[in-house]
mmCIF file of C-alpha atoms in Angstrom:
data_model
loop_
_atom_site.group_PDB
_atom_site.id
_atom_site.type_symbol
_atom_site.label_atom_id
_atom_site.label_comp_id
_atom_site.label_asym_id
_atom_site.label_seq_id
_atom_site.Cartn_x
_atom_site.Cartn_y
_atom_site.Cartn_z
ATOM 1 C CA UNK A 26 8.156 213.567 116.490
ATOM 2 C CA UNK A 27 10.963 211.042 116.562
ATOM 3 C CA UNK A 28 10.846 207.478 115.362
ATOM 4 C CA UNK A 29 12.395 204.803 116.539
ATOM 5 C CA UNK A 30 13.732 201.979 114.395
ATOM 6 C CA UNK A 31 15.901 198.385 114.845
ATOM 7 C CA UNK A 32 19.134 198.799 113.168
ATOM 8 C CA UNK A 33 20.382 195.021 113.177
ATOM 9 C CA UNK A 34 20.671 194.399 116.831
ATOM 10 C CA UNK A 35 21.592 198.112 117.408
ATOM 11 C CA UNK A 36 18.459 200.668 118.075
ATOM 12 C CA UNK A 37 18.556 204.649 116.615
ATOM 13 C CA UNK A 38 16.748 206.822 116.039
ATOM 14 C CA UNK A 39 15.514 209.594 113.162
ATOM 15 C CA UNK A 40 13.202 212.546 113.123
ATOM 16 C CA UNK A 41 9.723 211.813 112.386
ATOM 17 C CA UNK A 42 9.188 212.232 108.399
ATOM 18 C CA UNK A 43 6.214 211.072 107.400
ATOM 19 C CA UNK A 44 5.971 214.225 105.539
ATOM 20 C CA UNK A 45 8.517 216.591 103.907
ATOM 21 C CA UNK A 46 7.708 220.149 102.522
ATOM 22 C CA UNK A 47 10.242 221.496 99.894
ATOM 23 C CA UNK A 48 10.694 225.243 100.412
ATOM 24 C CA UNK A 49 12.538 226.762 97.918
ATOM 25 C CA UNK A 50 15.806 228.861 98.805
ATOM 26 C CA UNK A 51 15.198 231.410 97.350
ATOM 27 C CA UNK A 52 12.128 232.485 98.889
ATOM 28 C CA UNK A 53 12.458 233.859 102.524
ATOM 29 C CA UNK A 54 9.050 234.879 102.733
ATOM 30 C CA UNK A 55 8.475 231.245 102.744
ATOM 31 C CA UNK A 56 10.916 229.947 105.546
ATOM 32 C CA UNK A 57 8.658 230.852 108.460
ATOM 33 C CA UNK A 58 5.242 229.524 106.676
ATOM 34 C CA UNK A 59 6.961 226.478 106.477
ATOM 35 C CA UNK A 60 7.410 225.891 110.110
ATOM 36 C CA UNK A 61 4.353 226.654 110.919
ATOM 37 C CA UNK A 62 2.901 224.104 108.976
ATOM 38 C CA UNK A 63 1.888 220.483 109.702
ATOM 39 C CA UNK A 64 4.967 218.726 107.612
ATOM 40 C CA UNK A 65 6.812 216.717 109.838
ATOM 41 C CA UNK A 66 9.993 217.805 108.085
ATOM 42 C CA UNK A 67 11.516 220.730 105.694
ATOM 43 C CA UNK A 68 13.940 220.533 103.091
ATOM 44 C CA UNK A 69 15.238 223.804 101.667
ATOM 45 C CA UNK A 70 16.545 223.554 98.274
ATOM 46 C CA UNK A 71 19.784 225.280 96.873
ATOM 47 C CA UNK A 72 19.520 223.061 93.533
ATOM 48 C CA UNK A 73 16.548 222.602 91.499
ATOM 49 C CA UNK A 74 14.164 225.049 93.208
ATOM 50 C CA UNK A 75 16.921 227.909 92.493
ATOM 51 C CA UNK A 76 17.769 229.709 89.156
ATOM 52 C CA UNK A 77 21.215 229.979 88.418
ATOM 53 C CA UNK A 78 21.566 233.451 88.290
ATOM 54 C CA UNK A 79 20.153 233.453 92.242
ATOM 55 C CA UNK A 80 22.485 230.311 93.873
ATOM 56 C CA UNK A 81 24.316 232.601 95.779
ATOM 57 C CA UNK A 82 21.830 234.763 96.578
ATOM 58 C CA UNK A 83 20.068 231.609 97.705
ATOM 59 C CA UNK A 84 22.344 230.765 99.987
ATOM 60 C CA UNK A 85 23.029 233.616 101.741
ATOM 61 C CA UNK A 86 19.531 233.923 102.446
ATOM 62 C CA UNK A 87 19.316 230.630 104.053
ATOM 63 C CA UNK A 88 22.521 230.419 105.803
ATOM 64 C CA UNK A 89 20.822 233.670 107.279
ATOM 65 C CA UNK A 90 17.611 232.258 108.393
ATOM 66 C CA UNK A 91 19.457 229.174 110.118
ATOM 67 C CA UNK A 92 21.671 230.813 112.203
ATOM 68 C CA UNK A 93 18.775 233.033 113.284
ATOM 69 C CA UNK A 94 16.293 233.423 116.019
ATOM 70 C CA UNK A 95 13.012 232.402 113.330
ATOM 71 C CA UNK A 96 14.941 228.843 112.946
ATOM 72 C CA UNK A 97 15.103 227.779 116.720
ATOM 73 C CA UNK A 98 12.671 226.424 119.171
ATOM 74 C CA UNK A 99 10.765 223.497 116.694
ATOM 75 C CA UNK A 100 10.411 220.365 116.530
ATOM 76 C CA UNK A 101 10.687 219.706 113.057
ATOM 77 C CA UNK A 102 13.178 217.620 111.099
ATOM 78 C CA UNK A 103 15.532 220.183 109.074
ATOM 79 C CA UNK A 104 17.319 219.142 105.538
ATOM 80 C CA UNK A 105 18.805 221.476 102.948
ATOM 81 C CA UNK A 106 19.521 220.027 99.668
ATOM 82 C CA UNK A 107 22.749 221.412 98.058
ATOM 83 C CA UNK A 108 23.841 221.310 94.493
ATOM 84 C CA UNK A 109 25.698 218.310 93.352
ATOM 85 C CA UNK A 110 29.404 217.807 93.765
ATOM 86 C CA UNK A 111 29.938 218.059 90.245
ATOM 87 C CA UNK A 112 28.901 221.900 90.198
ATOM 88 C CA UNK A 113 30.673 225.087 91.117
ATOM 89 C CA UNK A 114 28.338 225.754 94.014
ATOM 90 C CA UNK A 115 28.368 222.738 96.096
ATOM 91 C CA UNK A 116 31.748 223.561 98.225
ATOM 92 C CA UNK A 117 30.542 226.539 99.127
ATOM 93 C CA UNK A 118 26.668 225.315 100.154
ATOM 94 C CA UNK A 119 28.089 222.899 102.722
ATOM 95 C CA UNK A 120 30.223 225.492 104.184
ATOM 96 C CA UNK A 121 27.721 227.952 104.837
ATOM 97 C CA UNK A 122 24.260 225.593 105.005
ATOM 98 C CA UNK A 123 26.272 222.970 107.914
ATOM 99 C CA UNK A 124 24.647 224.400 111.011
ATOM 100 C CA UNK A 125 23.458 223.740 114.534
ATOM 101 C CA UNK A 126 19.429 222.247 113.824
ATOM 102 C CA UNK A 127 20.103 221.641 110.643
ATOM 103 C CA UNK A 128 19.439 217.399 110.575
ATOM 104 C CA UNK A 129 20.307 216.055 107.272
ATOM 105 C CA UNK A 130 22.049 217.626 104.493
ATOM 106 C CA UNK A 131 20.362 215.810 101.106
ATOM 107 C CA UNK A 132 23.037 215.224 98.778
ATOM 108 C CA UNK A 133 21.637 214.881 94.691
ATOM 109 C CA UNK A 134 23.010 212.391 92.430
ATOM 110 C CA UNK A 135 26.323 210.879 94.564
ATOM 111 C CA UNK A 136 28.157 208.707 91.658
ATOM 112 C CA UNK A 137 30.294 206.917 93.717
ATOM 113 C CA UNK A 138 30.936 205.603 97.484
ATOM 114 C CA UNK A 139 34.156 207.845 97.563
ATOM 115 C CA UNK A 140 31.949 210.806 96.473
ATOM 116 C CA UNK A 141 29.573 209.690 99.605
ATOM 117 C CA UNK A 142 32.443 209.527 102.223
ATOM 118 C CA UNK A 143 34.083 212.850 100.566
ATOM 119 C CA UNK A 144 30.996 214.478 101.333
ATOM 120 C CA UNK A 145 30.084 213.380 104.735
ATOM 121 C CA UNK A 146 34.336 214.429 105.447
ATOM 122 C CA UNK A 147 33.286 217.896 103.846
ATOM 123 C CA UNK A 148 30.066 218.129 106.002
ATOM 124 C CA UNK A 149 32.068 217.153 109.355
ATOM 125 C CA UNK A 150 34.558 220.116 108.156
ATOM 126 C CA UNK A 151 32.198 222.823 108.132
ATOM 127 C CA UNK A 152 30.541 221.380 111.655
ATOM 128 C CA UNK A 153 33.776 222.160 112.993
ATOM 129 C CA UNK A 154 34.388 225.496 111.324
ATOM 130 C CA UNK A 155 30.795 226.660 112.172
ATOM 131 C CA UNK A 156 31.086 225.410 115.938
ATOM 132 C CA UNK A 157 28.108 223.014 115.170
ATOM 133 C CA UNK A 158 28.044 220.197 117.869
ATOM 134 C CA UNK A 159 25.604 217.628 115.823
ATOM 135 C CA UNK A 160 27.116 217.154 112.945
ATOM 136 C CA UNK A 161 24.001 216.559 110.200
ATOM 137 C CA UNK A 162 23.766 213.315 108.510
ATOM 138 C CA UNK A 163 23.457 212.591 104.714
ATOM 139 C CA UNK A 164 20.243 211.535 102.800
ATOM 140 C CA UNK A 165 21.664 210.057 99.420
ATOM 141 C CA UNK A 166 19.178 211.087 95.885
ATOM 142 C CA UNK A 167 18.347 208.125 94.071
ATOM 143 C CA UNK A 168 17.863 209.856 90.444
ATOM 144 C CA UNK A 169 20.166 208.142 88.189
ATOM 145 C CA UNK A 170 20.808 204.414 86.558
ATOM 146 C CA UNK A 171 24.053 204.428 88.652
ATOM 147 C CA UNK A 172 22.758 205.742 92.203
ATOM 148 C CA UNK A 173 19.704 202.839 91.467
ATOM 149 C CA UNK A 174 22.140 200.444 90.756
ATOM 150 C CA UNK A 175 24.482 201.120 93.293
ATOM 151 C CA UNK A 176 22.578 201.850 96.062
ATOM 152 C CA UNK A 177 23.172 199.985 98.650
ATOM 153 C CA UNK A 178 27.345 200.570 98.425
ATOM 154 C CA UNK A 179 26.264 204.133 98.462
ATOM 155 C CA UNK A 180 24.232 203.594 101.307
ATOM 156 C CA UNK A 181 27.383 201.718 103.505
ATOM 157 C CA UNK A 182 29.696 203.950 102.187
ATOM 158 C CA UNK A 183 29.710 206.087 105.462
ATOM 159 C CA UNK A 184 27.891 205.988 108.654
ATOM 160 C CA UNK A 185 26.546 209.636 108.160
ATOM 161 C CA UNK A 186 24.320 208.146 105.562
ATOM 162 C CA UNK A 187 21.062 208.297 107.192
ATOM 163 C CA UNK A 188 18.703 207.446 104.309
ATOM 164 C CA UNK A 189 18.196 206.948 100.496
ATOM 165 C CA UNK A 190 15.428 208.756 98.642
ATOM 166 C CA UNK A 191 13.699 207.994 95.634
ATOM 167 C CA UNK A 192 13.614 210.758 92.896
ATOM 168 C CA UNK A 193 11.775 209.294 90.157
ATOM 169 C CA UNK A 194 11.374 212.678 87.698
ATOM 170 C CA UNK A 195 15.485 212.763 87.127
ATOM 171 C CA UNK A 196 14.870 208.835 86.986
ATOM 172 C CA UNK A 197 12.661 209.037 84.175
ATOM 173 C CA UNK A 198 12.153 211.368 82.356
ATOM 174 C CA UNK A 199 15.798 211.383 80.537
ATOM 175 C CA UNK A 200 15.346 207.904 78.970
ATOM 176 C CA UNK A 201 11.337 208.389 78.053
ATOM 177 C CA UNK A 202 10.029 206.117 80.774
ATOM 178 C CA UNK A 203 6.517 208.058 81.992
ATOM 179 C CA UNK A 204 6.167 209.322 85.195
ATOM 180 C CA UNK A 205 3.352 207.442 86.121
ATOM 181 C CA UNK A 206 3.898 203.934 84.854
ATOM 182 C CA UNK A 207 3.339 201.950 87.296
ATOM 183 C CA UNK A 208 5.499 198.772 86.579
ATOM 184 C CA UNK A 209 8.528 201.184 86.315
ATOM 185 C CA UNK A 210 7.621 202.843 89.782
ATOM 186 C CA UNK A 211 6.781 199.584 91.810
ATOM 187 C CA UNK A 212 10.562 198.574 90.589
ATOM 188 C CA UNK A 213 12.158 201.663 91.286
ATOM 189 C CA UNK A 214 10.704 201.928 95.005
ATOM 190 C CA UNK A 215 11.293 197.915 95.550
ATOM 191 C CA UNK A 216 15.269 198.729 94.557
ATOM 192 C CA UNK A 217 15.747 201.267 96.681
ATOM 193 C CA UNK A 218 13.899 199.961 99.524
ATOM 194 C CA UNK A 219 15.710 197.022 99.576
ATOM 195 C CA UNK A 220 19.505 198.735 99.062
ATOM 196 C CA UNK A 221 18.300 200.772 102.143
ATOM 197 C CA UNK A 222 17.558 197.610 104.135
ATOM 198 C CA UNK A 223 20.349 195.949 102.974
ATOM 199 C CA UNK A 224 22.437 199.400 104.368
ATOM 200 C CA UNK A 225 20.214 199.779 107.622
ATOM 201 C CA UNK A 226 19.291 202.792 106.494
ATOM 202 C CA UNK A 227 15.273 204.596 105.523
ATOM 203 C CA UNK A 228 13.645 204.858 102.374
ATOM 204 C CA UNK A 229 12.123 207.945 101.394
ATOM 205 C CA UNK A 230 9.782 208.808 98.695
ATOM 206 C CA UNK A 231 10.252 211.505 96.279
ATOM 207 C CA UNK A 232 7.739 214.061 94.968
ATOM 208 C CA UNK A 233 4.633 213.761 93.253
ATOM 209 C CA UNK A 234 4.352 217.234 91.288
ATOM 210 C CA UNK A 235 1.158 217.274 89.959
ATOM 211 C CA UNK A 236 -0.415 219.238 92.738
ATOM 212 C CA UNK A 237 -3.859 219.073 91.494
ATOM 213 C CA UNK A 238 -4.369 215.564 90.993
ATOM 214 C CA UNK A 239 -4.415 214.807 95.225
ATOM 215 C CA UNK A 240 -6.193 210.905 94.136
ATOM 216 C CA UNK A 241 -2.732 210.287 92.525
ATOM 217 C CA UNK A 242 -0.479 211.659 94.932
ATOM 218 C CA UNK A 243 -2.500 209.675 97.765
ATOM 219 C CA UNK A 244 -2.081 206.379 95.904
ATOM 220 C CA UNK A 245 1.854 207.117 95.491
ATOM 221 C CA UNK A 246 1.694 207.460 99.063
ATOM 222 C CA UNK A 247 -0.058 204.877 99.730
ATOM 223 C CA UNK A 248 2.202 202.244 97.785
ATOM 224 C CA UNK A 249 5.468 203.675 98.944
ATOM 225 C CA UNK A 250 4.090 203.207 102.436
ATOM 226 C CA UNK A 251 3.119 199.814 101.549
ATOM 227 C CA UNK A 252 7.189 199.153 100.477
ATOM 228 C CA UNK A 253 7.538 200.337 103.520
ATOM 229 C CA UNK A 254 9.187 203.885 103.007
ATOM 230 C CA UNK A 255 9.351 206.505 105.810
ATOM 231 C CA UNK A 256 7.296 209.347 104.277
ATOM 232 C CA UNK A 257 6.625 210.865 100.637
ATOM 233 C CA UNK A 258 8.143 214.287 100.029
ATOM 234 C CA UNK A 259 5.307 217.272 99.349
ATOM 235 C CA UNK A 260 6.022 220.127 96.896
ATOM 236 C CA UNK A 261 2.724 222.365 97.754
ATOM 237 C CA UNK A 262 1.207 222.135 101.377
ATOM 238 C CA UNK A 263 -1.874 221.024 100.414
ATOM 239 C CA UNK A 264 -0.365 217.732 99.579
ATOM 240 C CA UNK A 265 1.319 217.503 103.847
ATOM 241 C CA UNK A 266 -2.412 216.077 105.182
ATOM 242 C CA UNK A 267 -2.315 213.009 102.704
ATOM 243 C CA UNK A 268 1.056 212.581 103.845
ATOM 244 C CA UNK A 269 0.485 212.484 107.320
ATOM 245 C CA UNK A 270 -2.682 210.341 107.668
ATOM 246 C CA UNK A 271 -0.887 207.664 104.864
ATOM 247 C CA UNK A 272 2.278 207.580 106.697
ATOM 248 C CA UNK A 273 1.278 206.511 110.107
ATOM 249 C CA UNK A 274 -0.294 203.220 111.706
ATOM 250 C CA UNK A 275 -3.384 202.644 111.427
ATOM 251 C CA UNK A 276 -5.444 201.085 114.956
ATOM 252 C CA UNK A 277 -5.709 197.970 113.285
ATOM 253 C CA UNK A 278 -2.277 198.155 112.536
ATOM 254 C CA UNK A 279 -1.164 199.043 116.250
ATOM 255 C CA UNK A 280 -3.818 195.633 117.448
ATOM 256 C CA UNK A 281 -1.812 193.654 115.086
ATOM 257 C CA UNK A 282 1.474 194.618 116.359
ATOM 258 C CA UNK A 283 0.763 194.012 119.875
ATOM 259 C CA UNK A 284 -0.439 190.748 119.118
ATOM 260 C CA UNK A 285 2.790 189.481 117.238
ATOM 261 C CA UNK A 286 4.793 191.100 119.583
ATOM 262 C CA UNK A 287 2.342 189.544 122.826
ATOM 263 C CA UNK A 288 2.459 186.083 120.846
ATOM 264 C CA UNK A 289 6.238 186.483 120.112
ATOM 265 C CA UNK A 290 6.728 186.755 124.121
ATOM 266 C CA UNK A 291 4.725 183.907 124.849
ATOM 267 C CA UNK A 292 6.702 181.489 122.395
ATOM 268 C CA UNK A 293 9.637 182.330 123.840
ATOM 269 C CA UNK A 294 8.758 181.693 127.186
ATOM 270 C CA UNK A 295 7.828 178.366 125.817
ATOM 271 C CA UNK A 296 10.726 177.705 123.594
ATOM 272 C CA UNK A 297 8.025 177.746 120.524
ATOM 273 C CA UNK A 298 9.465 178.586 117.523
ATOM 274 C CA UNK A 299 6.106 179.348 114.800
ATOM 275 C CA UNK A 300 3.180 180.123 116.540
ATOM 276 C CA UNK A 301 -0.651 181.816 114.873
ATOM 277 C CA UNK A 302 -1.660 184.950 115.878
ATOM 278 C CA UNK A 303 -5.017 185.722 114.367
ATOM 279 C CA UNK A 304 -5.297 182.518 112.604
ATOM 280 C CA UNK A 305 -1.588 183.178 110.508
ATOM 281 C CA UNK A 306 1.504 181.250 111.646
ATOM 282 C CA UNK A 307 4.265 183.674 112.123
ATOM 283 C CA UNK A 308 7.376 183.104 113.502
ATOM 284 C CA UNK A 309 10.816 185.617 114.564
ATOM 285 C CA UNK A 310 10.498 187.358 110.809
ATOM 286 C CA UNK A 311 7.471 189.180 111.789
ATOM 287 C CA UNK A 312 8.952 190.409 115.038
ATOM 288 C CA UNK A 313 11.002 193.610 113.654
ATOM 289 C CA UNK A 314 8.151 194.742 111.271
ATOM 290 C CA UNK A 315 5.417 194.590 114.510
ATOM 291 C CA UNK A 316 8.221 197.044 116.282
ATOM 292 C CA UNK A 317 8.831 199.050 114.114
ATOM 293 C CA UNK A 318 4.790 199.800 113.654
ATOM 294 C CA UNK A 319 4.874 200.358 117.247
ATOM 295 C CA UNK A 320 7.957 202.700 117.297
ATOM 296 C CA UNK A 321 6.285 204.714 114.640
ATOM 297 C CA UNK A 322 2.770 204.921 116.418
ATOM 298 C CA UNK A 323 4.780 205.838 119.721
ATOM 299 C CA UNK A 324 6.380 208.888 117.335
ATOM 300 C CA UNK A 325 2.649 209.576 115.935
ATOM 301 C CA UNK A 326 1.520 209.874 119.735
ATOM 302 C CA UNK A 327 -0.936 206.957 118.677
ATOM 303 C CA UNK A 328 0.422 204.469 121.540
ATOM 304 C CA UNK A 329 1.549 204.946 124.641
ATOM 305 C CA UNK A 330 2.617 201.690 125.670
ATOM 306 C CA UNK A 331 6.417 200.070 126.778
ATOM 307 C CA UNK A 332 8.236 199.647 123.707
ATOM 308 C CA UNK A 333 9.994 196.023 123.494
ATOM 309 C CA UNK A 334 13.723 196.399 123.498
#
């Protein structure tokens, strides 16, 4: 699944995410159950997931699975999330985890822009030491009062950076805000939404980890969709359905869309600059959104239509 996005005036393109299954590193047993599932997107984990008496183990065990036969021939969207920079094991996780189908390399708690563009110089070292041709991109944490703050400069600091994502446990939880307030949530997802638009880049929702509670994780989902986020991460695989269905157009959605974009058309024709499409006047502003809901139901398979460059 790819999905297709406006970038200014500039169009690219990312992997289809509107789900992302954590799979910890070190558990091999794991790696192949994960493909085979219905997440759009994996992202093995080196840091939390991992004891610190197994980090190297970890990565040896991954680096071993990527390189391999099990790790070719899908279409899913690839990520690895190393340790932070500030620990002894980060250096050597991009050296060994930087290879061929591996997409994005998710980078926890960046402090600084120079910290951004040191890692994306790191990460284009080891593409050229391992022989890898595409060079992965970066997807920035969001899980401190600096990264929040300082998003968007994060998010411009280097054209690797691909996306910022939400991580509201390391958020919280230090400084005795609950998890599940909702005022403190809607802010948090608003902030980074907007550095990433600001930046050009996607917003992507952290995890939810109660795995029980499947209500609350679907109404997470369904208000980071509603910021307009690309997909909510999923910690167990029974969470990857609710994922799925909340992270892709609905029809009435895809109607709208081709309405805006239909009406858009006609105004220009006519040199109109506001015009109503289903009894709301709209004008240019709605153009971008009603794309980019048809670029994602083109990824989804859900419309098979021309796209409007």
């Amino acid at each position: 699944m790819v999905a297709v996005f406006f970038k200014a005036s500039v169009e690219f393109t990312i992997p289809g995410m509107r789900s992302k299954l954590f799979v910890p590193g070190s558990r091999p047993e794991l790696f192949e159950k994960a493909l085979a599932s219905a997440a759009d997107s994996l992202s093995f984990d080196l840091e939390d997931a991992v004891a610190e008496p197994r980090k190297d183990e970890a990565r040896g065990l991954l680096r071993d699975f990527l390189v391999g036969d099990a790790a070719r021939g899908h279409a899913k969207t690839v990520i690895v999330r190393v340790n932070a920079m500030d620990t002894p094991h980060y250096a050597q996780d991009i050296a060994e985890v930087v290879r061929e189908g591996v997409h994005l390399i998710n980078l926890p708690k960046p402090a600084s822009p120079q910290h951004v563009v040191q890692a994306a110089q790191a990460i284009a070292d080891a593409a050229r030491a391992n022989g890898v041709a595409n060079v992965p991109g970066l997807l920035l944490n969001m899980e401190t009062p600096q990264s929040l703050r300082m998003g968007a400069e994060l998010a411009k600091a280097h054209a690797s950076v691909k996306g910022l994502q939400l991580g509201l446990g390391d958020l919280f939880e230090p400084y005795g805000i609950h998890r599940r307030e909702l005022s403190a949530i809607t802010q948090a997802l608003f902030a980074v939404r907007m550095a990433a638009a600001e930046a050009d880049v996607f917003a992507y929702d952290g995890a939810f980890a109660n795995i029980k509670d499947m209500d609350g994780f679907r109404a997470e989902c369904e208000l980071s969709r509603r910021m307009g986020f690309l997909g909510k991460t999923c910690i167990h695989p029974s969470q990857i359905a609710i994922a799925n269905e909340v992270f892709q157009p609905s029809q009435k959605e895809i109607d709208d869309a081709l309405a805006v974009v239909e009406a858009a058309s006609h105004a220009d024709q006519h040199a109109v600059g506001a015009y109503v499409v289903d009894g709301k006047m709209i004008d240019v502003a709605f153009l971008p959104g009603a794309e980019r809901t048809l670029r994602l139901a083109k990824a989804c398979g859900l419309y098979e239509g021309e796209l409007i460059v």
